[in-house]
PDB file of C-alpha atoms in Angstrom:
ATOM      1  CA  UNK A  21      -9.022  -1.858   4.410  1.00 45.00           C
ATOM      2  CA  UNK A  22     -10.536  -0.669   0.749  1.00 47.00           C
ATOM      3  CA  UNK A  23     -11.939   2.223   0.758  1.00 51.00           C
ATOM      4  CA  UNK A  24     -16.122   0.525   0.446  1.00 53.00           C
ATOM      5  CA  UNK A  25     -15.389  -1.034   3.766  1.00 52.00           C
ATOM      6  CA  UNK A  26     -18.000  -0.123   6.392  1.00 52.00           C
ATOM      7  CA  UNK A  27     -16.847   3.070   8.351  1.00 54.00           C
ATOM      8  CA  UNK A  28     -17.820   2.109  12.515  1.00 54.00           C
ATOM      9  CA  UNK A  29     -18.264   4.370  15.557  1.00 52.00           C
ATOM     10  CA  UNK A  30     -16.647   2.575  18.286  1.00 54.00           C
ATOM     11  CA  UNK A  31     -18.098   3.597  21.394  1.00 58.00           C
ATOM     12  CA  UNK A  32     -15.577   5.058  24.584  1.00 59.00           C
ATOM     13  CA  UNK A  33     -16.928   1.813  26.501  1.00 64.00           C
ATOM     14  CA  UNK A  34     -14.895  -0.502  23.871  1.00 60.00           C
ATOM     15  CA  UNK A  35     -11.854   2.049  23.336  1.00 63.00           C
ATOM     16  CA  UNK A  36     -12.133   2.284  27.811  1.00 67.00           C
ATOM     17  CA  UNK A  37     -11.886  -1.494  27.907  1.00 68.00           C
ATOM     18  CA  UNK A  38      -9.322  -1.806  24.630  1.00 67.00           C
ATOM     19  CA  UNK A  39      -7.022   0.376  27.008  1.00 69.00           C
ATOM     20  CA  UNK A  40      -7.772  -1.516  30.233  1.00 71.00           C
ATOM     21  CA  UNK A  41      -6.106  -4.693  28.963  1.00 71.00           C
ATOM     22  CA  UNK A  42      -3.349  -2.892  27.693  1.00 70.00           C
ATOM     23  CA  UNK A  43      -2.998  -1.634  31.172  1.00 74.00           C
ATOM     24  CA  UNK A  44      -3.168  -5.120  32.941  1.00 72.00           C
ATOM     25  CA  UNK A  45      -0.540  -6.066  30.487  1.00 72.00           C
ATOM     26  CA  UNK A  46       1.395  -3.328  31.418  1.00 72.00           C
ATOM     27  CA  UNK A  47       1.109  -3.805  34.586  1.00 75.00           C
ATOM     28  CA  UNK A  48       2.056  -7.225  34.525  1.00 72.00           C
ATOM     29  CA  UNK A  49       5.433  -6.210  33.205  1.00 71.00           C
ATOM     30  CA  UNK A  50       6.213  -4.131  35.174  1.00 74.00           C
ATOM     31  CA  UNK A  51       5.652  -6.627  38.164  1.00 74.00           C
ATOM     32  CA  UNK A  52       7.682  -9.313  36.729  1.00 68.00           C
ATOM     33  CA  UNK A  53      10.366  -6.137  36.228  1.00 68.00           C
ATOM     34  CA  UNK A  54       9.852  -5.564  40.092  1.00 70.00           C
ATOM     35  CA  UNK A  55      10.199  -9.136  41.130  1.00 66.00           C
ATOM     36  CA  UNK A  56      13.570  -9.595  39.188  1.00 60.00           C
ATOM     37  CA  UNK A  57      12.523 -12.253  36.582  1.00 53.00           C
ATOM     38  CA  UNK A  58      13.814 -11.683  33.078  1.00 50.00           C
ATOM     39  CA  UNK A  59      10.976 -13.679  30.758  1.00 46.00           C
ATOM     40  CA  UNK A  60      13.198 -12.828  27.674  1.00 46.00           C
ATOM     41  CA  UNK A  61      16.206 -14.088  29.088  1.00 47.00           C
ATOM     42  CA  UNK A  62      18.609 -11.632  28.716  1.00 46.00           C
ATOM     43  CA  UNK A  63      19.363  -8.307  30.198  1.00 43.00           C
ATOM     44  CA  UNK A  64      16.018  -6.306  31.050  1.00 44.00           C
ATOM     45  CA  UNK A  65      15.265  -3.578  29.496  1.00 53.00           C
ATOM     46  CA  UNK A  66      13.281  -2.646  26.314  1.00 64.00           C
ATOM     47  CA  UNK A  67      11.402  -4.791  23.962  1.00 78.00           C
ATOM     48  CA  UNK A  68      11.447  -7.792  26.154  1.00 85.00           C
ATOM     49  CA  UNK A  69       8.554 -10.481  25.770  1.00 88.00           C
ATOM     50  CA  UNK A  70       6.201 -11.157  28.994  1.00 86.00           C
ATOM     51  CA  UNK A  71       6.776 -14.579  30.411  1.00 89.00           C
ATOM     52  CA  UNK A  72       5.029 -17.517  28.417  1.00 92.00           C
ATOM     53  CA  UNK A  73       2.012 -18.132  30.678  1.00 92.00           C
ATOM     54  CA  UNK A  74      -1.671 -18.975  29.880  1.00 93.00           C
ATOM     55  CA  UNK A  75      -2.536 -15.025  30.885  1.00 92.00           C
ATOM     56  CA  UNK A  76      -0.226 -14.086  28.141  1.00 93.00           C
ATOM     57  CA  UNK A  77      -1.624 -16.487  25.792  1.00 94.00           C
ATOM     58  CA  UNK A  78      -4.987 -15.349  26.259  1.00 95.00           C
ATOM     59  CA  UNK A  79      -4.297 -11.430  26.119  1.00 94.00           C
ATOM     60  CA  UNK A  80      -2.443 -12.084  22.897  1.00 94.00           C
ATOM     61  CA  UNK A  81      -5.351 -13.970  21.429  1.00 96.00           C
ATOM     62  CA  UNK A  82      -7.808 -11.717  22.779  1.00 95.00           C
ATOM     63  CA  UNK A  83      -5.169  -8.366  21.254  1.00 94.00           C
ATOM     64  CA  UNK A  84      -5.710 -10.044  17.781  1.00 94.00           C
ATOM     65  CA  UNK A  85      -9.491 -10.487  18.228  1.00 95.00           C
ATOM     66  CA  UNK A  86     -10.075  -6.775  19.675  1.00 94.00           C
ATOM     67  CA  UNK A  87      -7.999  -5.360  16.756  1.00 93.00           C
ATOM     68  CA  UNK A  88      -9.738  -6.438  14.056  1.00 93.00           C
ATOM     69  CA  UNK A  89     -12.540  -5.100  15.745  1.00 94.00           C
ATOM     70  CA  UNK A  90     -11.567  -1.565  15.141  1.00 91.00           C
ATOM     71  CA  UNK A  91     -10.041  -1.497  19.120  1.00 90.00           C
ATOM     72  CA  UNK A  92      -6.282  -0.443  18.783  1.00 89.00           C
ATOM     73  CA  UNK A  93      -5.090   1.796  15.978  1.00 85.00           C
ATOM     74  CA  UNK A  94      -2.550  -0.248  13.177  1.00 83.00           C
ATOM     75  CA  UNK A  95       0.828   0.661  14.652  1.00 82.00           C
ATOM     76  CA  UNK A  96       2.336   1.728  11.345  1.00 87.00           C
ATOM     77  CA  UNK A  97      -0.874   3.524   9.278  1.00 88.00           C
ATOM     78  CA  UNK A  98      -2.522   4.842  12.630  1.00 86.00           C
ATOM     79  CA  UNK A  99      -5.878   3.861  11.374  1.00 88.00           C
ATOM     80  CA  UNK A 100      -8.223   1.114  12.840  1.00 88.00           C
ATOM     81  CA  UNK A 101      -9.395  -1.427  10.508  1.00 88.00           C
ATOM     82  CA  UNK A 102     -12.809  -3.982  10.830  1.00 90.00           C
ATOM     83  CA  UNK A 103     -11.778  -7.324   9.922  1.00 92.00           C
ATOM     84  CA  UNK A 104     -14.255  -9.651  10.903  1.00 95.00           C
ATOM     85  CA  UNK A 105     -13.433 -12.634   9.291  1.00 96.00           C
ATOM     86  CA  UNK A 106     -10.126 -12.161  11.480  1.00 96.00           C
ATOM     87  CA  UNK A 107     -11.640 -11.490  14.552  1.00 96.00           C
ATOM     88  CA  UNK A 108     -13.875 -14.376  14.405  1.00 97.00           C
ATOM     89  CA  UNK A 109     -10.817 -16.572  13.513  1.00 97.00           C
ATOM     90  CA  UNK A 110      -9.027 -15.584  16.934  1.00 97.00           C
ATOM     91  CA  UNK A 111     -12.533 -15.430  19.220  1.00 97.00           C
ATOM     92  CA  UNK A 112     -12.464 -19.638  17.761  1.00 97.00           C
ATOM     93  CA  UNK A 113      -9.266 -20.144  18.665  1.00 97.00           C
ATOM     94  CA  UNK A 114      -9.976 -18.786  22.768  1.00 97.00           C
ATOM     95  CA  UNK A 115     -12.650 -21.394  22.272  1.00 97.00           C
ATOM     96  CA  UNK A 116     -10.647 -24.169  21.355  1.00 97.00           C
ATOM     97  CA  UNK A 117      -8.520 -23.432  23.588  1.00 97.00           C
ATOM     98  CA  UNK A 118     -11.465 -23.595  26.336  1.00 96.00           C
ATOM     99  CA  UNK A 119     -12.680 -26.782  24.944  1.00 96.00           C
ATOM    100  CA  UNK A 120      -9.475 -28.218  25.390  1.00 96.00           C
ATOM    101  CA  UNK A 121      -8.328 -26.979  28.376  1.00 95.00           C
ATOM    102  CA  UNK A 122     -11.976 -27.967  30.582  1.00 93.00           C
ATOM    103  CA  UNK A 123     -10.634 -29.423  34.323  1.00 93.00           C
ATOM    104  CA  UNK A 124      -7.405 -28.356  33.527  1.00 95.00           C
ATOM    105  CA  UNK A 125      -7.459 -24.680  34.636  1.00 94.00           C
ATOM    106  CA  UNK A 126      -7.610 -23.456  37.625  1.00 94.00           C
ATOM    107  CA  UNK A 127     -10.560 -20.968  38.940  1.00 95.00           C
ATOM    108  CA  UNK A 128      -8.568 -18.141  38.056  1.00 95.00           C
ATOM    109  CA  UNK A 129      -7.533 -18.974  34.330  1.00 94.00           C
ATOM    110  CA  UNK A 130     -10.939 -20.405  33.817  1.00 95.00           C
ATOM    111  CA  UNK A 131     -12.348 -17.168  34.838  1.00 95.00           C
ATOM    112  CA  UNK A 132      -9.941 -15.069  32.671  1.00 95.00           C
ATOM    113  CA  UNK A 133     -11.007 -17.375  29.853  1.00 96.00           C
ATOM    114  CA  UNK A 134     -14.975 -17.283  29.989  1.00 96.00           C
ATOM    115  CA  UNK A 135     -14.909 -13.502  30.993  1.00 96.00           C
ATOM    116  CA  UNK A 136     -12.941 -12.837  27.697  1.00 96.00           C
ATOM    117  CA  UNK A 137     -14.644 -15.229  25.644  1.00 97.00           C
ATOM    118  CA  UNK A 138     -17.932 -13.411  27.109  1.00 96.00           C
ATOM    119  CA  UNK A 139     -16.815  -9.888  26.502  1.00 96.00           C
ATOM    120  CA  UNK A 140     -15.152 -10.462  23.104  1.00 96.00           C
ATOM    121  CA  UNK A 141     -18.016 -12.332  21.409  1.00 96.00           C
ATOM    122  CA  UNK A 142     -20.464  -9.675  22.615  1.00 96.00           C
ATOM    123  CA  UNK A 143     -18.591  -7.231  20.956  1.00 95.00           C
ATOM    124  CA  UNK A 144     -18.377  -9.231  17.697  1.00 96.00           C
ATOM    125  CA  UNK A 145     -21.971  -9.514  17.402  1.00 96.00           C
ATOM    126  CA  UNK A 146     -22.400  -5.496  17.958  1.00 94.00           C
ATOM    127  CA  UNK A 147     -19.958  -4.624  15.396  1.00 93.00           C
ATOM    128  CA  UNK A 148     -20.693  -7.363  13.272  1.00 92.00           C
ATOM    129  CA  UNK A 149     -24.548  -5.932  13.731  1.00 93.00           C
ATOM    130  CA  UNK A 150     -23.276  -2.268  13.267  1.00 90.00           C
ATOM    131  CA  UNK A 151     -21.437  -3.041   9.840  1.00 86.00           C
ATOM    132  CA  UNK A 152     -24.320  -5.100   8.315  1.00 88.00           C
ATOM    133  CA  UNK A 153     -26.842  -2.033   9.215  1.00 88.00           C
ATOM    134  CA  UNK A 154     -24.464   0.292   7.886  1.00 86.00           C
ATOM    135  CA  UNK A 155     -23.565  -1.414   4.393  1.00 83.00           C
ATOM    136  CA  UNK A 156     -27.904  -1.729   4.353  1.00 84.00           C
ATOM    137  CA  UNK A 157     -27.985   1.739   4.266  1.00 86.00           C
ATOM    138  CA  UNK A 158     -25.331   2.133   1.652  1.00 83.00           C
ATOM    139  CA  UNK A 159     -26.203   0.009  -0.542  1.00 72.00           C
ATOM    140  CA  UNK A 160     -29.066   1.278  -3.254  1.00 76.00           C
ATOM    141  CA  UNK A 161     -32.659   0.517  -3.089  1.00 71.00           C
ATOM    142  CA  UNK A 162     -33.869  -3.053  -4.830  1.00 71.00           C
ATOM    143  CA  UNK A 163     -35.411  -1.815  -8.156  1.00 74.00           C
ATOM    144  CA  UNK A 164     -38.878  -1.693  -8.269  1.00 71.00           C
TER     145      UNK A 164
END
């Protein structure tokens, strides 16, 4: 992120729901832990992957998405970073993934889907809306 990028105020409402899914995912985990399955397929313990399923296929797509967005800190600098070109790029993939997954879901997974489409595009538009008002007032008047 250069240092002209837009600077964004993401609210506690985004950061609350950011740390939600982490916390479904988490919890996920440690029910498949629990239950005895192994998704990595070796011993349990750390660093093993959650089991391929469309859940896990969504969350990761909808991770990607809500990082760019300035949701989760970058692991190694700490920092969150606005990349909306990126964030559109994995909000179109959920979509083509709905689009070609219609009658093939079932209520659940179809819900998952649309509720995450919903909530991720919303919060596209607000950043996207927040960065474009903030480079407006950064940039210098037209010349008269």
């Amino acid at each position: 992120m250069s240092d002209d990028a837009p600077k964004l105020h993401i609210d506690s409402d985004w950061k609350a729901e950011a740390q939600a899914e982490k916390q479904k995912l988490a919890e996920k985990e440690q029910e498949a832990k629990a239950a005895g399955d192994d998704p990595a397929g070796g011993a349990p313990g750390a660093g093993q992957l959650p089991p391929a399923s469309f859940d896990t296929l969504v969350s990761s797509l909808a991770a990607q998405a809500i990082y760019a967005l300035g949701g989760m800190q970058d692991p190694q600098t700490g920092q969150r970073m606005i990349d909306l070109q990126l964030a559109r790029h994995a909000i179109d993939l959920l979509g083509v993934l709905e689009d070609k997954t219609q009658n093939n879901l079932s209520e659940q997974e179809a819900d998952v889907l649309s509720q995450t489409l919903y909530e991720l595009r919303n919060h596209y538009v607000q950043i996207g809306n927040a960065a474009r008002a903030q480079a407006a007032q950064q940039a210098p008047p037209p010349p008269q």
